[in-house]
PDB file of C-alpha atoms in Angstrom:
ATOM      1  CA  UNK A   1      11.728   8.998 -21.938  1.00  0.00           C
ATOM      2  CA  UNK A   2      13.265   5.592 -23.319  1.00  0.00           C
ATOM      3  CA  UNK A   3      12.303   3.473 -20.576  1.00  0.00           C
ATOM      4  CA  UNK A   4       9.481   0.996 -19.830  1.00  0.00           C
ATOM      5  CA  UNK A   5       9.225   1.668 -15.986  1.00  0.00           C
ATOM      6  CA  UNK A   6       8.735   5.275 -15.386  1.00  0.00           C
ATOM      7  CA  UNK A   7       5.595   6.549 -13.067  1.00  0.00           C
ATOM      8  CA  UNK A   8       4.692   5.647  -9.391  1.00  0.00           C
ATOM      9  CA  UNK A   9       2.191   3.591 -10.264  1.00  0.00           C
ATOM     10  CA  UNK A  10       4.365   1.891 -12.925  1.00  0.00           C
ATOM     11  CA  UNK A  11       7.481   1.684 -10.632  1.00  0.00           C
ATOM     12  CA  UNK A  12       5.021   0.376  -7.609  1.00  0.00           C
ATOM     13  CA  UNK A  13       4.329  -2.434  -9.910  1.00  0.00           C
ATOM     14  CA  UNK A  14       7.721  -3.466 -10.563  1.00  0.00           C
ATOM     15  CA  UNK A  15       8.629  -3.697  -6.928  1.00  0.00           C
ATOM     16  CA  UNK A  16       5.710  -5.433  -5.842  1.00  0.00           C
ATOM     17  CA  UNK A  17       6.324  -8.106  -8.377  1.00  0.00           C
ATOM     18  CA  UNK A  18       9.954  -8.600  -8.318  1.00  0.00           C
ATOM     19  CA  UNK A  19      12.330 -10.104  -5.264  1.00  0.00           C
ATOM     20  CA  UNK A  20      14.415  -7.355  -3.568  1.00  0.00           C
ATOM     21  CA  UNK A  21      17.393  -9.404  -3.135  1.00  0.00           C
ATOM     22  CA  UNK A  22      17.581  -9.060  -7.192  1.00  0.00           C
ATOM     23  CA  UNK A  23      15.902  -6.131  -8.423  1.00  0.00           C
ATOM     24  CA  UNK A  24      16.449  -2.540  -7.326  1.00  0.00           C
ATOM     25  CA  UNK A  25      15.808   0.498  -8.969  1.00  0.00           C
ATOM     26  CA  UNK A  26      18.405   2.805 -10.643  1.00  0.00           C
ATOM     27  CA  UNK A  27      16.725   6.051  -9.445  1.00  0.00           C
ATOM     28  CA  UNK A  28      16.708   9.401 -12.353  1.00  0.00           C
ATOM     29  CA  UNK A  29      15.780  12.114 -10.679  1.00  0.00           C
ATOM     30  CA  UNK A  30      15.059  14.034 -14.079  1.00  0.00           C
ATOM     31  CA  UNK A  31      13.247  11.198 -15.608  1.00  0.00           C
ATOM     32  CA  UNK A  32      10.534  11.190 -12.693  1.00  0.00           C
ATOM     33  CA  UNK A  33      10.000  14.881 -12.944  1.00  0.00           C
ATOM     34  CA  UNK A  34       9.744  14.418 -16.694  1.00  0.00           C
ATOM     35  CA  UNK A  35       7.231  11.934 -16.301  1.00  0.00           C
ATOM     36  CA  UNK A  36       5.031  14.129 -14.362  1.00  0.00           C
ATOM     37  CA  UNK A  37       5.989  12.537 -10.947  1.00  0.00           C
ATOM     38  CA  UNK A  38       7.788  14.227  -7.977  1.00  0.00           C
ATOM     39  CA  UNK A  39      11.130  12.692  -7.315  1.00  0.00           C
ATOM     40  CA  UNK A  40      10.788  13.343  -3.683  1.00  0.00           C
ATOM     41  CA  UNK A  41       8.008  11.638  -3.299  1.00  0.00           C
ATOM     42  CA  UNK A  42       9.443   8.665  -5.437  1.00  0.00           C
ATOM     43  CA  UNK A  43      13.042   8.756  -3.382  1.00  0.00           C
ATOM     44  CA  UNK A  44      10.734   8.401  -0.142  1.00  0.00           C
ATOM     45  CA  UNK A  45       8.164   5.301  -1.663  1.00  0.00           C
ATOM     46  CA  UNK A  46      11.129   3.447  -3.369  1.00  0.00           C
ATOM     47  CA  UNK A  47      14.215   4.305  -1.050  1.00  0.00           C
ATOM     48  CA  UNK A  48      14.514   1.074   0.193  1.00  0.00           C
ATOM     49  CA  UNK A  49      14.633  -0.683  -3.273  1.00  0.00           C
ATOM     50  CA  UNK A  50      17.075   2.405  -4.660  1.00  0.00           C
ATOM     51  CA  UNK A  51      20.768   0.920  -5.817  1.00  0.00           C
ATOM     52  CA  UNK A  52      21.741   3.459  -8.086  1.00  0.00           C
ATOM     53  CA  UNK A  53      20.650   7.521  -8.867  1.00  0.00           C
ATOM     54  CA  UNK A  54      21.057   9.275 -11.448  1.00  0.00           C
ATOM     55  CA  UNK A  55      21.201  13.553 -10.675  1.00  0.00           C
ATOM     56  CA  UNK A  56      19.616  15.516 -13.838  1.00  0.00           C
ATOM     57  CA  UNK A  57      17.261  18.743 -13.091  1.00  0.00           C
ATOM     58  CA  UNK A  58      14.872  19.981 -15.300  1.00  0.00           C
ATOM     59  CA  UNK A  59      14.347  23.201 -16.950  1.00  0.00           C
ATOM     60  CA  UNK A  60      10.454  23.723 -16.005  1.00  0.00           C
ATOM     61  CA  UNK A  61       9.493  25.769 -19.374  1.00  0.00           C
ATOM     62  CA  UNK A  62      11.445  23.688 -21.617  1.00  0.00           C
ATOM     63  CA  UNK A  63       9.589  20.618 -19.955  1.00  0.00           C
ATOM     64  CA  UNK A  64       6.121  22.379 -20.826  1.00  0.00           C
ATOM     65  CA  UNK A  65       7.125  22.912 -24.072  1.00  0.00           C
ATOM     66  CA  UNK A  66       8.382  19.419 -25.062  1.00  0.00           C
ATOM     67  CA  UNK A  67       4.867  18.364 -23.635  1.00  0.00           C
ATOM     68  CA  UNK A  68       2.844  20.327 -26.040  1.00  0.00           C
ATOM     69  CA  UNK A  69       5.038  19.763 -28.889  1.00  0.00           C
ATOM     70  CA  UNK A  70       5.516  16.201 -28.359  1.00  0.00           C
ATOM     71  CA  UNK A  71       8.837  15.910 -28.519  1.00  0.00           C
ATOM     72  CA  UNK A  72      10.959  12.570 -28.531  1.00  0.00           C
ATOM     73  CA  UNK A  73      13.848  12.051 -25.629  1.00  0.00           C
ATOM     74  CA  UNK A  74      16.538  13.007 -27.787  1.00  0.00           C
ATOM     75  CA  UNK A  75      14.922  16.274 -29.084  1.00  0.00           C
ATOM     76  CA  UNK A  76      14.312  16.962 -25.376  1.00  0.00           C
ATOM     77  CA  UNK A  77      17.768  16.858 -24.372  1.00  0.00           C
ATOM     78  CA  UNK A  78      18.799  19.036 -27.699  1.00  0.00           C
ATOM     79  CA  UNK A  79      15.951  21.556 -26.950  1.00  0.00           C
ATOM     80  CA  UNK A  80      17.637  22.158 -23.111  1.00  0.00           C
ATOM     81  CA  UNK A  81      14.887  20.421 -21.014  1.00  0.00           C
ATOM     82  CA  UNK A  82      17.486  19.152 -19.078  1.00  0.00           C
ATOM     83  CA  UNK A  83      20.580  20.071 -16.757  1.00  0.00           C
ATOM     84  CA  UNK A  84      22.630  19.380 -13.739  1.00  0.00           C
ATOM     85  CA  UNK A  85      21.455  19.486  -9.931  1.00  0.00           C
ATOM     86  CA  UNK A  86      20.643  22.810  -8.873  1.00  0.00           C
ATOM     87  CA  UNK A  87      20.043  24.619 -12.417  1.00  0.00           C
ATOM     88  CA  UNK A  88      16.113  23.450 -12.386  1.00  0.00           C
ATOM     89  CA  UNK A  89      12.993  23.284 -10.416  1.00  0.00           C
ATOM     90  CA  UNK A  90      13.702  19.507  -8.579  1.00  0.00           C
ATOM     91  CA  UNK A  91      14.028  20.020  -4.872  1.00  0.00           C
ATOM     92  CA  UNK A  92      17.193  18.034  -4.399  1.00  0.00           C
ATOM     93  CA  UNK A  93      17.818  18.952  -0.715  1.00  0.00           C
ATOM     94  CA  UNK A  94      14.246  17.134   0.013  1.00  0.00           C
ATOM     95  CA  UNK A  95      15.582  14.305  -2.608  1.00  0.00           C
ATOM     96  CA  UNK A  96      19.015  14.417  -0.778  1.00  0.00           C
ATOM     97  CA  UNK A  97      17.212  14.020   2.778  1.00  0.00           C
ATOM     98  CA  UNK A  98      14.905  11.117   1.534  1.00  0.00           C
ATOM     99  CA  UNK A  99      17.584   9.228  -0.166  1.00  0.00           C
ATOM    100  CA  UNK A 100      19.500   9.407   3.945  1.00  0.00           C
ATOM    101  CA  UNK A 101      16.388   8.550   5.101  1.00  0.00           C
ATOM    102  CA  UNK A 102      16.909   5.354   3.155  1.00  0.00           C
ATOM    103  CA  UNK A 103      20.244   4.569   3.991  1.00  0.00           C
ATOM    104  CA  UNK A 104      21.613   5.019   0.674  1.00  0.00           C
ATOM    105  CA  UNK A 105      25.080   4.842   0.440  1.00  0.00           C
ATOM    106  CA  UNK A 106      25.390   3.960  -3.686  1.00  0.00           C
ATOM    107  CA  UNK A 107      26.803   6.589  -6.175  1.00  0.00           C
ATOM    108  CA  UNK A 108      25.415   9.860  -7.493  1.00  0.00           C
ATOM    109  CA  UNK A 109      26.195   9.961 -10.790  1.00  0.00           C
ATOM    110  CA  UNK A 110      25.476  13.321 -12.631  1.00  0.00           C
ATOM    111  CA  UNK A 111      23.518  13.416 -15.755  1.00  0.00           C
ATOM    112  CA  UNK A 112      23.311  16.957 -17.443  1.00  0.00           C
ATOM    113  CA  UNK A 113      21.596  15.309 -20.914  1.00  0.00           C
ATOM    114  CA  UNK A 114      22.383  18.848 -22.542  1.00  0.00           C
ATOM    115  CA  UNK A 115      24.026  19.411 -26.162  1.00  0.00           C
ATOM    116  CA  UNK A 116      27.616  20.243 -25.361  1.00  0.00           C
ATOM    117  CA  UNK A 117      27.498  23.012 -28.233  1.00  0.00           C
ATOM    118  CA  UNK A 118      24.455  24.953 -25.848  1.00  0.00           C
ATOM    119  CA  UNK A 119      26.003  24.434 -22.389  1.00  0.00           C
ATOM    120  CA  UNK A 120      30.118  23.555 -21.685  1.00  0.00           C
ATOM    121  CA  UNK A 121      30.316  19.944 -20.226  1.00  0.00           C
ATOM    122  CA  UNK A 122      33.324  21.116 -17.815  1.00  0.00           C
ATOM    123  CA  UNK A 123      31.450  24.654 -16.964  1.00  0.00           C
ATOM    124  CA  UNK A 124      28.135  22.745 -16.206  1.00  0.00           C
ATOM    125  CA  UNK A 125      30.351  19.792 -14.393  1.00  0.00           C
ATOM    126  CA  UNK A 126      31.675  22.281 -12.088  1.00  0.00           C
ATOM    127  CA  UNK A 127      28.568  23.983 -11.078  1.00  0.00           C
ATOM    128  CA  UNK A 128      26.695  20.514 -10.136  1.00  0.00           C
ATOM    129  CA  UNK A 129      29.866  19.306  -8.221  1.00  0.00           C
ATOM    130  CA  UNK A 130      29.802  22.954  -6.271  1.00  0.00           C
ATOM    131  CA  UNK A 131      26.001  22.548  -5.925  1.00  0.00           C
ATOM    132  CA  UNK A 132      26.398  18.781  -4.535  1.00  0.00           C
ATOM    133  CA  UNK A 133      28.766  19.673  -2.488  1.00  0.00           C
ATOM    134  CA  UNK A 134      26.619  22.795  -1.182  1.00  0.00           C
ATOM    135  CA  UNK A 135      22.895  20.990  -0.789  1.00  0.00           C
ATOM    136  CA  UNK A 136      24.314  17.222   0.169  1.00  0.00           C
ATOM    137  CA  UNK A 137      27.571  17.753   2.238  1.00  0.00           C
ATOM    138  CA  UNK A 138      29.279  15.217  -0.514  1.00  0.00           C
TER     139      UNK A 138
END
């Protein structure tokens, strides 16, 4: 995924070893389901220490299949494992509620990660901003 921290366990490790007044997290939604974890689950542990997210959903059989054919990051986002909020299998309203319940008030910024020749940048822009606005009330 081209970054050290990544997992709970690895993420849990950071926070518990670093000063809150300095470190925070910048939160991928895509890049926790990609690493196996459940974003939920990671918005609701690491809330607290979130300063910045990141919205990317991922495309469940393209996921499998960069598993079992080991591909890189790059070859992921070429091959369409990933796309904008609401066009995968993360449960953003859950993620949405969890990030509230943490008093986050930071930007959203959307990350599609898909090759602009497979899926229109403006197309795909619209349909996460009509999704956000949908699921989050934003």
């Amino acid at each position: 995924m081209a970054t050290v921290v990544q997992t709970c366990e690895e993420t849990r490790r950071l926070m518990e070893n670093t000063d809150p007044r300095y470190v925070y997290l910048c939160f991928d939604t895509g890049h926790a389901a990609f690493s196996g974890e459940d974003p939920v689950q990671m918005a609701r542990d690491f809330g607290s220490r979130i300063g910045h997210v990141h919205l990317k959903d991922i495309r469940p059989d393209k996921m499998q299949q960069a598993y079992a054919e080991g591909y890189k990051f790059r070859k992921a986002v070429v091959e369409g494992c990933f796309t904008v909020p609401g066009d995968g299998c993360i449960d953003y309203p859950a993620v949405f509620e969890a990030l509230k319940q943490a008093h986050y008030e930071g930007w959203f910024i959307v990350e599609a990660e898909q090759d602009p020749a497979k899926a229109n940048p403006f197309a795909y822009a619209l349909k996460a901003r009509e999704y956000i606005r949908n699921t989050a009330g934003l």
